[in-house]
XYZ file of C-alpha atoms in Angstrom:
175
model
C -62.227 40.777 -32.271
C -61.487 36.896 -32.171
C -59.642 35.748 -35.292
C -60.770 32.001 -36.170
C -57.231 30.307 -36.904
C -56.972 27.277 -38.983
C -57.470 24.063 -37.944
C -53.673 23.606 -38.465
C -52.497 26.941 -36.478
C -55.093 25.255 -33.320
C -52.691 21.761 -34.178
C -49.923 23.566 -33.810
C -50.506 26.104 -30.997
C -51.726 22.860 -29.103
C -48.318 21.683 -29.479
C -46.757 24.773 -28.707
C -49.028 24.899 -25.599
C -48.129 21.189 -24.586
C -44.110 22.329 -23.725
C -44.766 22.897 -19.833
C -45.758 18.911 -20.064
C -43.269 18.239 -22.088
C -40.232 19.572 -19.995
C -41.386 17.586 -17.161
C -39.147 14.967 -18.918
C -42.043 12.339 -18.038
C -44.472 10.792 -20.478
C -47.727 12.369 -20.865
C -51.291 12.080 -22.879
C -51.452 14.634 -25.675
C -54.721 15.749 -26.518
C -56.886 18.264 -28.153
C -59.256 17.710 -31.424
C -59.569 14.449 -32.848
C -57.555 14.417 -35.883
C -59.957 12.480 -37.427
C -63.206 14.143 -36.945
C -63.572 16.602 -39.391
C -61.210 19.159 -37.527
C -60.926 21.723 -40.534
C -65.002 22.453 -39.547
C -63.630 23.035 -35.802
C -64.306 27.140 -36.503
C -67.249 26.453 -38.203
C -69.404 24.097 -36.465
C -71.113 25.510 -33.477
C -71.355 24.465 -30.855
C -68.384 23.556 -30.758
C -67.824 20.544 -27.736
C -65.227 20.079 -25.366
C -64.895 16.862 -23.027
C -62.508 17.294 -19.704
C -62.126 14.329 -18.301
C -59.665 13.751 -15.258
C -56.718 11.850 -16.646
C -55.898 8.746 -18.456
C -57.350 5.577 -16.887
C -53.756 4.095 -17.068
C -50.338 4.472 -17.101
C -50.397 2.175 -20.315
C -51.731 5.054 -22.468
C -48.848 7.476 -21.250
C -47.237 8.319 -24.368
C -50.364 8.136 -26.512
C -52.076 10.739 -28.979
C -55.448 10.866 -27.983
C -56.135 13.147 -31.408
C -54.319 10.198 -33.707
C -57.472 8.015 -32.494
C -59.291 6.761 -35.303
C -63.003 5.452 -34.941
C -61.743 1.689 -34.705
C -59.661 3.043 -31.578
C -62.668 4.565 -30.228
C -65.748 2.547 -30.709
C -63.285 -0.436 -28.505
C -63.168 2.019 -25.325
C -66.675 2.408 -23.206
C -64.928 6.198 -22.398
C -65.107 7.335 -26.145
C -68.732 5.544 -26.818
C -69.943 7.367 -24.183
C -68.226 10.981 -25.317
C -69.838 9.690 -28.901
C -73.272 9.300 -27.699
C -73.379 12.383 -25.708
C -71.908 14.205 -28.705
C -74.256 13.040 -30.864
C -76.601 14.239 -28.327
C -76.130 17.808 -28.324
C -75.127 17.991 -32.150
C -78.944 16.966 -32.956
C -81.197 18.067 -30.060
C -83.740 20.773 -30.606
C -85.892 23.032 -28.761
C -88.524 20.798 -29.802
C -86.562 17.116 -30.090
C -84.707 15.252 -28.311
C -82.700 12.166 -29.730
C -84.230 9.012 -29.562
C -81.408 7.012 -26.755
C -81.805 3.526 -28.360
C -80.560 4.824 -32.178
C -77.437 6.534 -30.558
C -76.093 3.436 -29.211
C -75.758 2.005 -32.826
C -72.527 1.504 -34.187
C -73.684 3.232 -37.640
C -74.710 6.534 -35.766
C -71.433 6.595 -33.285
C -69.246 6.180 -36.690
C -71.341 9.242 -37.980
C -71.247 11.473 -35.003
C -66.898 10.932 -35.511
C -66.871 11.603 -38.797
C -69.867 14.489 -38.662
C -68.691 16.456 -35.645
C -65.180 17.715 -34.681
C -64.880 17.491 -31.294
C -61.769 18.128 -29.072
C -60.705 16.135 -25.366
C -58.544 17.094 -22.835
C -57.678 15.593 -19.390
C -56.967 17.912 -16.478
C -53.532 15.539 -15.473
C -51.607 14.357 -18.311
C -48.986 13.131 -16.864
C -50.545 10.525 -14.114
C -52.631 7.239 -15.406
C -54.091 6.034 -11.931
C -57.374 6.639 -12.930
C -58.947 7.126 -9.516
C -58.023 10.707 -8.301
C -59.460 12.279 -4.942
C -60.679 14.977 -5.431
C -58.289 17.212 -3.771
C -54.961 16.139 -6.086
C -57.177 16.719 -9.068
C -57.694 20.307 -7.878
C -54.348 20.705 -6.806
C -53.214 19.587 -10.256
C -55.711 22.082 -11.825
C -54.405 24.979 -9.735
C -50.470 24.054 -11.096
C -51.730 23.896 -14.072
C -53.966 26.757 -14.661
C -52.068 28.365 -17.285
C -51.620 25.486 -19.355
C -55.337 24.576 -18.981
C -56.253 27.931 -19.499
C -54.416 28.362 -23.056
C -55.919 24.917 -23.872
C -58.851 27.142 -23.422
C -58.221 29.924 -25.455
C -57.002 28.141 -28.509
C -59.848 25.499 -29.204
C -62.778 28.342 -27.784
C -65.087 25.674 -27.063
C -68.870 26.605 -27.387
C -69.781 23.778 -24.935
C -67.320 22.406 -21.773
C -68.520 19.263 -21.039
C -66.456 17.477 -18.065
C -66.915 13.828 -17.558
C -65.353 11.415 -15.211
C -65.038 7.555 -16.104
C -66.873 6.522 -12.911
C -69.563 9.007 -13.839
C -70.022 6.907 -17.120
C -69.996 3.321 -15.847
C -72.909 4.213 -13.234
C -74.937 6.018 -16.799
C -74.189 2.942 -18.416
C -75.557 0.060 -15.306
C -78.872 1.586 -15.365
């Protein structure tokens, strides 16, 4: 038996969970659901979607929040479009429909999706903006990390894992 907690117990077992970053004693990228997409449907709203991406594209956003980003925040970034679009994506295909491409790039629809769909992100390092990772460290960070990963896991219960990398986006978008 899985009980659903509350959008506020997942907040706070998220922070609970981020301590083995934490006493590290070096800045890191929380993240988690999007405070403001509509996180008190997180347990209700299936499928519920999950993003992994690698890490933060910078050591500038060391420090940062990435669940205090509003849509403002967002819709400035290519990374979060992109998460957007693809959200919007698999909130509204069908066995029998798929979206129509050209109306998810809109700025109206994006804002929607935000505001619509809870949706949670987290980055396998949290703790290293370079942005270009081989491979191998990323795998080697994931294997330190398991546990930590792994209750990220368990507490948001994702429906959908969907694991995007930056470089993966920018060669979607040039086509």
């Amino acid at each position: 038996f899985f009980k659903q907690k509350t959008a506020y117990e997942i907040r706070l077992s998220l922070l609970g969970s981020e301590m083995c970053i934490r006493d590290r004693g070096r800045p890191y990228v929380a993240d988690g659901i999007f405070y403001s997409s509509p996180t008190e449907l997180w347990n209700y709203i299936h499928p519920k979607v999950l993003f992994v991406l690698k890490q933060p594209n910078s050591d500038e956003l060391l420090g940062e929040d990435y669940r205090e980003y509003d849509f403002e925040t967002c819709i400035r970034e290519q990374v979060w479009r992109e998460l957007l679009k693809r959200l919007y994506g698999i909130m509204n295909t069908t066995q029998s429909a798929v979206p129509d491409y050209t109306k998810i790039t809109e700025r109206k629809v994006l804002k929607e999706t935000f505001t619509h769909y809870p949706f949670a992100v987290i980055n396998i390092i949290k703790d290293i903006g370079a942005g270009i990772t081989s491979t191998a460290e990323l795998k080697k960070y994931a294997i330190e990390n398991t546990h930590f990963l792994k209750e990220q896991l368990d507490i948001l219960h994702p429906d959908i894992i969907v694991s995007v990398s930056y470089t993966h986006l920018r060669a979607h978008e040039t086509k």
